Short mmCIF file of C-alpha atoms in Angstrom, two decimals:
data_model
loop_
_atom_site.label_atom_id
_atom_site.label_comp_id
_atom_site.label_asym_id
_atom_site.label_seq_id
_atom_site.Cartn_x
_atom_site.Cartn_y
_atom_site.Cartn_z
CA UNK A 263 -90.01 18.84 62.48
CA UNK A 264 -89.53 17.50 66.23
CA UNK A 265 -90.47 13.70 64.94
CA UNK A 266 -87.72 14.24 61.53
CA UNK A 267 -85.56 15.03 64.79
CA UNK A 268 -86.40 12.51 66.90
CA UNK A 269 -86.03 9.84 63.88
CA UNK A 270 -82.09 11.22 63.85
CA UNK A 271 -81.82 11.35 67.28
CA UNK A 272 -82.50 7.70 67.25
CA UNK A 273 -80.45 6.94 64.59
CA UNK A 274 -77.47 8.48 65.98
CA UNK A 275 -76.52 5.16 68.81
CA UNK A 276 -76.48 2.95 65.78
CA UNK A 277 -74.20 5.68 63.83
CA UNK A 278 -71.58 6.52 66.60
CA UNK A 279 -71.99 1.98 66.79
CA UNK A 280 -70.77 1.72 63.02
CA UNK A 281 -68.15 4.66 63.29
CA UNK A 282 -66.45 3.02 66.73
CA UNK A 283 -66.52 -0.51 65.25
CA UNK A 284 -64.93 0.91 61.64
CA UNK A 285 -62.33 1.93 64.08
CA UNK A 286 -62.11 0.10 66.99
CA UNK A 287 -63.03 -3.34 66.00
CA UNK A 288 -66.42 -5.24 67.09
CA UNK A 289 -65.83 -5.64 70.59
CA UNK A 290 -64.41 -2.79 70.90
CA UNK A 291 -66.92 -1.04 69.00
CA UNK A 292 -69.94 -2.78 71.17
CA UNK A 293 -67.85 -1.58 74.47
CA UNK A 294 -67.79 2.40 73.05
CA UNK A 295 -71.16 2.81 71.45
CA UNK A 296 -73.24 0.90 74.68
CA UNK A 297 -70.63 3.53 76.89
CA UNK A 298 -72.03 6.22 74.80
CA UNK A 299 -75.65 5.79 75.39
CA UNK A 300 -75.73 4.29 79.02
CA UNK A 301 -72.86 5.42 80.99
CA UNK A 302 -73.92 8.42 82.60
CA UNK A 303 -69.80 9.28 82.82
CA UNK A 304 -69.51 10.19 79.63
CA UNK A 305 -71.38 13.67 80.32
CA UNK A 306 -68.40 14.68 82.01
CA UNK A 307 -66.28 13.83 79.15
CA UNK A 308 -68.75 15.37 76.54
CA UNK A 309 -69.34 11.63 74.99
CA UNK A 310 -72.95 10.90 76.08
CA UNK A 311 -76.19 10.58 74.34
CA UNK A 312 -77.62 12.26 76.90
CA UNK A 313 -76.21 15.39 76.24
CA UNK A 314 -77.43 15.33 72.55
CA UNK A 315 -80.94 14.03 73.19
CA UNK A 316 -81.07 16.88 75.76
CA UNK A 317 -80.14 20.10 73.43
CA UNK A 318 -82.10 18.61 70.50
CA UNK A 319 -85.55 18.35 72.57
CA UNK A 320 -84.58 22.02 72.97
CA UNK A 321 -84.29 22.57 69.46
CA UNK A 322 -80.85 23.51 69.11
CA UNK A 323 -79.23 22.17 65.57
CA UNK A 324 -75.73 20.74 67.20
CA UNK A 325 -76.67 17.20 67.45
CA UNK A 326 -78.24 17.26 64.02
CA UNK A 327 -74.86 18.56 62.63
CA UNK A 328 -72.93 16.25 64.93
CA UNK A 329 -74.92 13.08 63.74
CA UNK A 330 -74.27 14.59 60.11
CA UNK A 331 -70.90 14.85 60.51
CA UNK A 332 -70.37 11.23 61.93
CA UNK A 333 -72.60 9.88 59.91
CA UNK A 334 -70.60 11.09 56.48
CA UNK A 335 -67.55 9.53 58.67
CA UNK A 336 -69.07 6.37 58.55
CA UNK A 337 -69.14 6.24 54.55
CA UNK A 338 -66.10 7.99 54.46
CA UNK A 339 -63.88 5.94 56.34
CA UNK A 340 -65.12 2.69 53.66
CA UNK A 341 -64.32 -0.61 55.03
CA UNK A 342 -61.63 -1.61 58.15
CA UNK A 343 -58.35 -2.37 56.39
CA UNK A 344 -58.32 -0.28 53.25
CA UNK A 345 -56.20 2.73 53.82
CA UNK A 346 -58.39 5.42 51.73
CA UNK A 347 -61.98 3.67 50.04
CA UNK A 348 -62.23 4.26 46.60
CA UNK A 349 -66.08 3.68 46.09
CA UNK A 350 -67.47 6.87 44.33
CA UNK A 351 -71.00 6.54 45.95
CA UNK A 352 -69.78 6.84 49.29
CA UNK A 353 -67.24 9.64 48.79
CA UNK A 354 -70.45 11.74 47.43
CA UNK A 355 -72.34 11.29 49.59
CA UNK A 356 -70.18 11.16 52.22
CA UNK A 357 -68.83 14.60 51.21
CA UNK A 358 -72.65 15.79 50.92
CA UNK A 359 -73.56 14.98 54.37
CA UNK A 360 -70.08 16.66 55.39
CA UNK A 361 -71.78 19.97 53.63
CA UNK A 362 -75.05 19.42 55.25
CA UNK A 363 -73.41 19.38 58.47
CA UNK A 364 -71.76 22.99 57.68
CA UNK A 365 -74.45 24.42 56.49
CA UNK A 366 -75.91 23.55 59.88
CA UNK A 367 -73.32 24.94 62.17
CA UNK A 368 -70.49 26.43 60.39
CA UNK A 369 -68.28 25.92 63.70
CA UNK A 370 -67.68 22.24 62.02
CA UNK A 371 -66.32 23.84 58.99
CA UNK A 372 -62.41 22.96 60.14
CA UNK A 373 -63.33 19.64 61.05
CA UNK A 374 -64.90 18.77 57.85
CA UNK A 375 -62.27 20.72 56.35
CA UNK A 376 -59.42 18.62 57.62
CA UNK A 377 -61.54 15.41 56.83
CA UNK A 378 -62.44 16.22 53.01
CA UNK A 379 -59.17 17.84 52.29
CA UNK A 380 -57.19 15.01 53.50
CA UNK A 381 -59.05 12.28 51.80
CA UNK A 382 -58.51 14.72 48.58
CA UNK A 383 -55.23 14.91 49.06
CA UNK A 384 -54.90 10.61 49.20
CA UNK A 385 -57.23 10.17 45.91
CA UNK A 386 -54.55 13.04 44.24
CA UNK A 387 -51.84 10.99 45.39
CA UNK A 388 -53.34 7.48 44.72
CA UNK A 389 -54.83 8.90 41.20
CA UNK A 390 -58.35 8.12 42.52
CA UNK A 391 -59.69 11.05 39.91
CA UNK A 392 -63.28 9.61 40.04
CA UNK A 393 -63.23 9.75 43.67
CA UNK A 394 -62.13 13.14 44.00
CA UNK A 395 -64.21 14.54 41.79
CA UNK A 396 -67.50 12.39 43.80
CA UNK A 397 -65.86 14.38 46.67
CA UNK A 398 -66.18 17.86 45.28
CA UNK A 399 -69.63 17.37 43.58
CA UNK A 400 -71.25 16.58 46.80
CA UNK A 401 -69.46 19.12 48.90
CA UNK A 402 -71.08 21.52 46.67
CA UNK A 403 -74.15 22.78 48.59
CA UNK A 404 -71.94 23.84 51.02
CA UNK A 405 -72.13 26.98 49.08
CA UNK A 406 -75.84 27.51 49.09
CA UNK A 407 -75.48 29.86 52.07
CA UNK A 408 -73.33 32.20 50.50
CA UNK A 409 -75.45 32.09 47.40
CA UNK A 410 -78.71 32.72 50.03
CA UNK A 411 -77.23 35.85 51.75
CA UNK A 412 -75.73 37.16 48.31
CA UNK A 413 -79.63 37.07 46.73
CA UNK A 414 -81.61 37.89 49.36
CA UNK A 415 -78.88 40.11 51.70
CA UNK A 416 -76.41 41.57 48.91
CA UNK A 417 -73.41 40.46 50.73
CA UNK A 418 -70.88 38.21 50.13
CA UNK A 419 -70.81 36.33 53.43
CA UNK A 420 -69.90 32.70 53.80
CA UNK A 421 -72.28 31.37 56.43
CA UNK A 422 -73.36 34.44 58.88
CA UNK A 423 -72.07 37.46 60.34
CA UNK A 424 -72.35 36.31 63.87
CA UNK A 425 -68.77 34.77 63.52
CA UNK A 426 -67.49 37.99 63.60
CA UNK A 427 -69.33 39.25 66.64
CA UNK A 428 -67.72 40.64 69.98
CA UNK A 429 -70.44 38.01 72.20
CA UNK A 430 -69.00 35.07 70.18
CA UNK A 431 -65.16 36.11 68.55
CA UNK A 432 -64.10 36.32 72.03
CA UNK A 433 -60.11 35.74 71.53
CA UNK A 434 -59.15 36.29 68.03
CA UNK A 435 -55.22 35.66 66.82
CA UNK A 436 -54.53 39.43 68.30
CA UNK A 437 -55.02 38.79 71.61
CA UNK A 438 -53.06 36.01 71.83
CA UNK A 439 -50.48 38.04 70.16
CA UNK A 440 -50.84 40.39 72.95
CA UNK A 441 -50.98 37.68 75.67
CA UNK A 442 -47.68 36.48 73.92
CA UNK A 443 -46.17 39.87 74.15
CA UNK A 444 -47.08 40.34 78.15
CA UNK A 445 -45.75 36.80 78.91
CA UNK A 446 -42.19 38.13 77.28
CA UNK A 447 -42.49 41.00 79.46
CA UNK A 448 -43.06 39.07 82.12
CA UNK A 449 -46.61 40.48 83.07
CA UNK A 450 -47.88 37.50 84.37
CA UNK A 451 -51.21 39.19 85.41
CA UNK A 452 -51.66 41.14 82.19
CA UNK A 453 -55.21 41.23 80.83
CA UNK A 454 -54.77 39.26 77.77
CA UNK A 455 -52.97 36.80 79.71
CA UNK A 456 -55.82 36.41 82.20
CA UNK A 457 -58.29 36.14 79.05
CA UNK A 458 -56.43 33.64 77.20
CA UNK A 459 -55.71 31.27 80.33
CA UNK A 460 -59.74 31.59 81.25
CA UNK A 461 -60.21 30.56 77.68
CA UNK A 462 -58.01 27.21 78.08
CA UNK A 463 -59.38 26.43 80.87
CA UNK A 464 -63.15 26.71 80.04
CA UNK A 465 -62.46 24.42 76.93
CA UNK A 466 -60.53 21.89 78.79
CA UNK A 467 -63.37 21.90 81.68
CA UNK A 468 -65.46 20.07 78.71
CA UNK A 469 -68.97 20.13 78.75
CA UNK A 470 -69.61 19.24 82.19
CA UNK A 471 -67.55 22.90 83.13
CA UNK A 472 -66.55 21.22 86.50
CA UNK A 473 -62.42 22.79 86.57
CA UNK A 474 -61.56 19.07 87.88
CA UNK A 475 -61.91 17.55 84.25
CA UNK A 476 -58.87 19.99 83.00
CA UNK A 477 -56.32 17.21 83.60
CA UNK A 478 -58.45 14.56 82.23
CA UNK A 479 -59.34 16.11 78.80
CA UNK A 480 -55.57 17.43 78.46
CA UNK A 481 -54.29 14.33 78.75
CA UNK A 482 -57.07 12.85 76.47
CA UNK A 483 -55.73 15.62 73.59
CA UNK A 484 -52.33 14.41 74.49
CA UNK A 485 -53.29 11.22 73.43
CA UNK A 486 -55.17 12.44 70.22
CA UNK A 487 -51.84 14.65 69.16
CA UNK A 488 -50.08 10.83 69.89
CA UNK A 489 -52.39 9.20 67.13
CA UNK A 490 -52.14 11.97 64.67
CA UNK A 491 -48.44 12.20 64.13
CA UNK A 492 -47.85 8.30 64.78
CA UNK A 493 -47.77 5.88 62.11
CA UNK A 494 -49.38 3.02 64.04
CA UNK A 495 -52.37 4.26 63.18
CA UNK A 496 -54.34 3.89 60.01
CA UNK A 497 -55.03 7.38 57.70
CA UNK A 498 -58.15 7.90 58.41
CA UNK A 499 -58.45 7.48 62.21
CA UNK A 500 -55.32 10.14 61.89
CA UNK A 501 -57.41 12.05 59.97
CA UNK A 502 -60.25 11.99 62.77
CA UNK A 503 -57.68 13.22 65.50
CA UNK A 504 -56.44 15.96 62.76
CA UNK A 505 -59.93 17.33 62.86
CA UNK A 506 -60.75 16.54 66.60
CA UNK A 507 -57.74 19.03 67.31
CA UNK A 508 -59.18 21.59 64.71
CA UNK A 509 -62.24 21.57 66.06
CA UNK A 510 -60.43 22.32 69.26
CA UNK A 511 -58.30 25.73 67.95
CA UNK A 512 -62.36 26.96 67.16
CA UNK A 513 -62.84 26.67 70.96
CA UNK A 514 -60.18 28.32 71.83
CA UNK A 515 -60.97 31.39 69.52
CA UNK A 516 -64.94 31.91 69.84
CA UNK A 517 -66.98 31.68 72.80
CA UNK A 518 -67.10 28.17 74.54
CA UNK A 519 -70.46 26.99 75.25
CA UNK A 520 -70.92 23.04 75.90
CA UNK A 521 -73.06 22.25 72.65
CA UNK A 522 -70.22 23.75 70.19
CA UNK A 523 -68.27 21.34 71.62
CA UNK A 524 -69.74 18.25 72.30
CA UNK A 525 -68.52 16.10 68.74
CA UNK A 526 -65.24 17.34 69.33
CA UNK A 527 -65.13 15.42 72.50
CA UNK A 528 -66.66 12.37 70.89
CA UNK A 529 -63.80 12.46 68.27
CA UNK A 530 -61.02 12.68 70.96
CA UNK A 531 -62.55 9.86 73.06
CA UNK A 532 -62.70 7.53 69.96
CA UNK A 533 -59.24 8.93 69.21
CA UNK A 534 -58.36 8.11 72.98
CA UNK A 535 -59.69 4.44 72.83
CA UNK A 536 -57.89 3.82 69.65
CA UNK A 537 -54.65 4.48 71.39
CA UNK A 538 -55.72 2.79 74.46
CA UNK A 539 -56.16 -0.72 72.34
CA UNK A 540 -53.03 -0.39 70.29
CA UNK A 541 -50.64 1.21 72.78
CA UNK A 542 -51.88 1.53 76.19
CA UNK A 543 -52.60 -2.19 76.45
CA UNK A 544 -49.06 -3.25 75.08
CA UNK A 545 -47.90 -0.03 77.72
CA UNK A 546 -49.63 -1.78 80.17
CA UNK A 547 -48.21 -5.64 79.66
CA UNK A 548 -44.68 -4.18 79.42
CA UNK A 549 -45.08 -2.31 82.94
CA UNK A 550 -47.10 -4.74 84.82
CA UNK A 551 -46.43 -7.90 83.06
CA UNK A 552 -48.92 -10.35 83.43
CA UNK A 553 -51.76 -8.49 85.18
CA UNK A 554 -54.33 -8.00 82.24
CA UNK A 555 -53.81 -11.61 81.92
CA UNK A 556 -55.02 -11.98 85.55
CA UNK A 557 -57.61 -9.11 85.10
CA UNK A 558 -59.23 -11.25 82.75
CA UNK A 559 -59.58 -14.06 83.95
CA UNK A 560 -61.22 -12.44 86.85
CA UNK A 561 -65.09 -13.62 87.13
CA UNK A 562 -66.73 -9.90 87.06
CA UNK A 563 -64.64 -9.41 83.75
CA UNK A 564 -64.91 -13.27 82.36
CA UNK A 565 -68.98 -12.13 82.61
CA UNK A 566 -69.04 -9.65 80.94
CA UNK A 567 -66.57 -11.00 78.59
CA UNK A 568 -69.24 -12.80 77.59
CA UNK A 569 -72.10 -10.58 77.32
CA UNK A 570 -70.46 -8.72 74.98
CA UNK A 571 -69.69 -11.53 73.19
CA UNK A 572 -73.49 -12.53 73.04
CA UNK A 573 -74.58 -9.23 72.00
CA UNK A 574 -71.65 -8.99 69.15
CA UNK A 575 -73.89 -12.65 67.91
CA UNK A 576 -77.12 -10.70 68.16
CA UNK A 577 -75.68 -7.62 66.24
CA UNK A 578 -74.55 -9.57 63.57
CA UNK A 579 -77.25 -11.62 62.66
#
């Protein structure tokens, strides 16, 4: 129903609140969640509320799956310090919510896959046996569809046929074997070519679609490949840029419209902040020594300082 939607709509701020602080820290946390519901910036970057509150008064299911998806994050990623959680509840639910958010809009289905199959992989590894097996049981349902369309279609299809359709499989592996043959012929101009650049470069425009953002949300999945194969980082915020990125290879295979898109940009900005407070600061006091210091003690930034400081009080209480 519209007010079940609404309800998750307005649970999502305090969701994308718990995820960033997991991650980020509280003040950190405070800084990315308020940025996510009141700087109208972020719709550029794909990281605004807006943009969900928007396509779910339409009816659309994205932000539904989206606020699925981070919310099984949340109980995923257990508590800050503790490489890989191994409290049963969570991982089943967790994993449940993970296979809700499938079910909803199968174009999540690498994300969740790199997510779940990592954290399998760690309670293997870490003989966490109960965990893993709280991990399959509620990543279960994620079958029902192919049950549904077995019993009431007589096919064995996974989710729906449309993934296979010409409107949507735009640029399967083929043609980018056959842009990869006309580059090493040197046919700059060759139709596959022309296809597979047009397909970059719609992804990369983000949500907004304004060709100007390219640069920004390259350098932004720079940063995410950065935390992925670095060590600094914890497991499961390299996990989270492992599936921000594999949500990214689905763009660049089926048909990029802004709401496919729009938690794969949340993931790489959270990805993007993480590096920003563990190696962009310490970048930052190594080139221009001194000047965060200075930046800080600045009164615009002392205020607000503060203010977040006051509302970090109020949160916790």
């Amino acid at each position: 129903t519209f007010l079940g939607y609404l309800a998750v709509m307005l649970m999502l701020p305090l969701v994308v609140h718990a995820l960033a602080t997991r991650f980020l820290g509280a003040t950190w946390g405070l800084v990315f969640a308020f940025s996510f519901v009141a700087i109208p910036l972020g719709v550029l970057f794909g990281s605004s509320y807006l943009q969900y509150t928007v396509w779910a008064a339409r009816g659309f299911s994205d932000p539904l799956a989206a606020t699925c998806f981070l919310a099984a994050l949340v109980l995923l990623a257990g508590r800050a310090g503790v490489r890989f959680d191994d409290r049963g509840g969570r991982a089943f639910f967790g994993a449940l919510l993970m296979a809700v958010a499938v079910v909803i809009r199968p174009n999540l289905a690498p994300g969740v896959g790199v997510i779940l199959g990592g954290m399998g992989l760690a309670a293997l590894w870490l003989r966490q046996i109960s965990r893993r097996i709280a991990l399959c049981a509620g990543f279960l349902p994620v079958f029902f569809p192919l049950w549904h369309n077995w019993y009431f279609g007589g096919v064995l299809v996974p989710f729906t046929t449309t993934m296979t359709d010409p409107l949507n499989y735009v640029m399967p592996p083929s043609a980018y074997a056959a842009a990869l043959g006309e580059l090493l012929r040197f046919d700059f101009a060759g139709e596959h070519v022309r296809r597979a650049a047009g397909q970059f470069i719609a992804l990369l425009s983000g949500p907004s679609e304004i060709v100007f953002m390219v640069p920004v949300h390259l350098t932004a999945i720079a940063l995410v490949l950065r935390v992925a194969g670095s060590g600094r980082y914890e497991p499961m915020l390299r996990l989270v840029a492992l599936a921000a990125l594999a949500l990214a290879l689905v763009g660049l295979i089926y048909v990029v419209w802004p709401r496919y898109h729009f938690l794969m940009w949340l993931l790489v900005a959270l990805a993007a902040t993480a590096w920003t407070k563990i190696d962009g600061l310490a970048l930052v006091d190594r080139c221009c020594p001194g000047w965060r210091e200075r930046g800080l003690r600045s009164f615009h930034v002392a205020r607000t300082a503060r203010a977040i400081d006051w509302l970090n009080r109020q949160a916790s209480v």
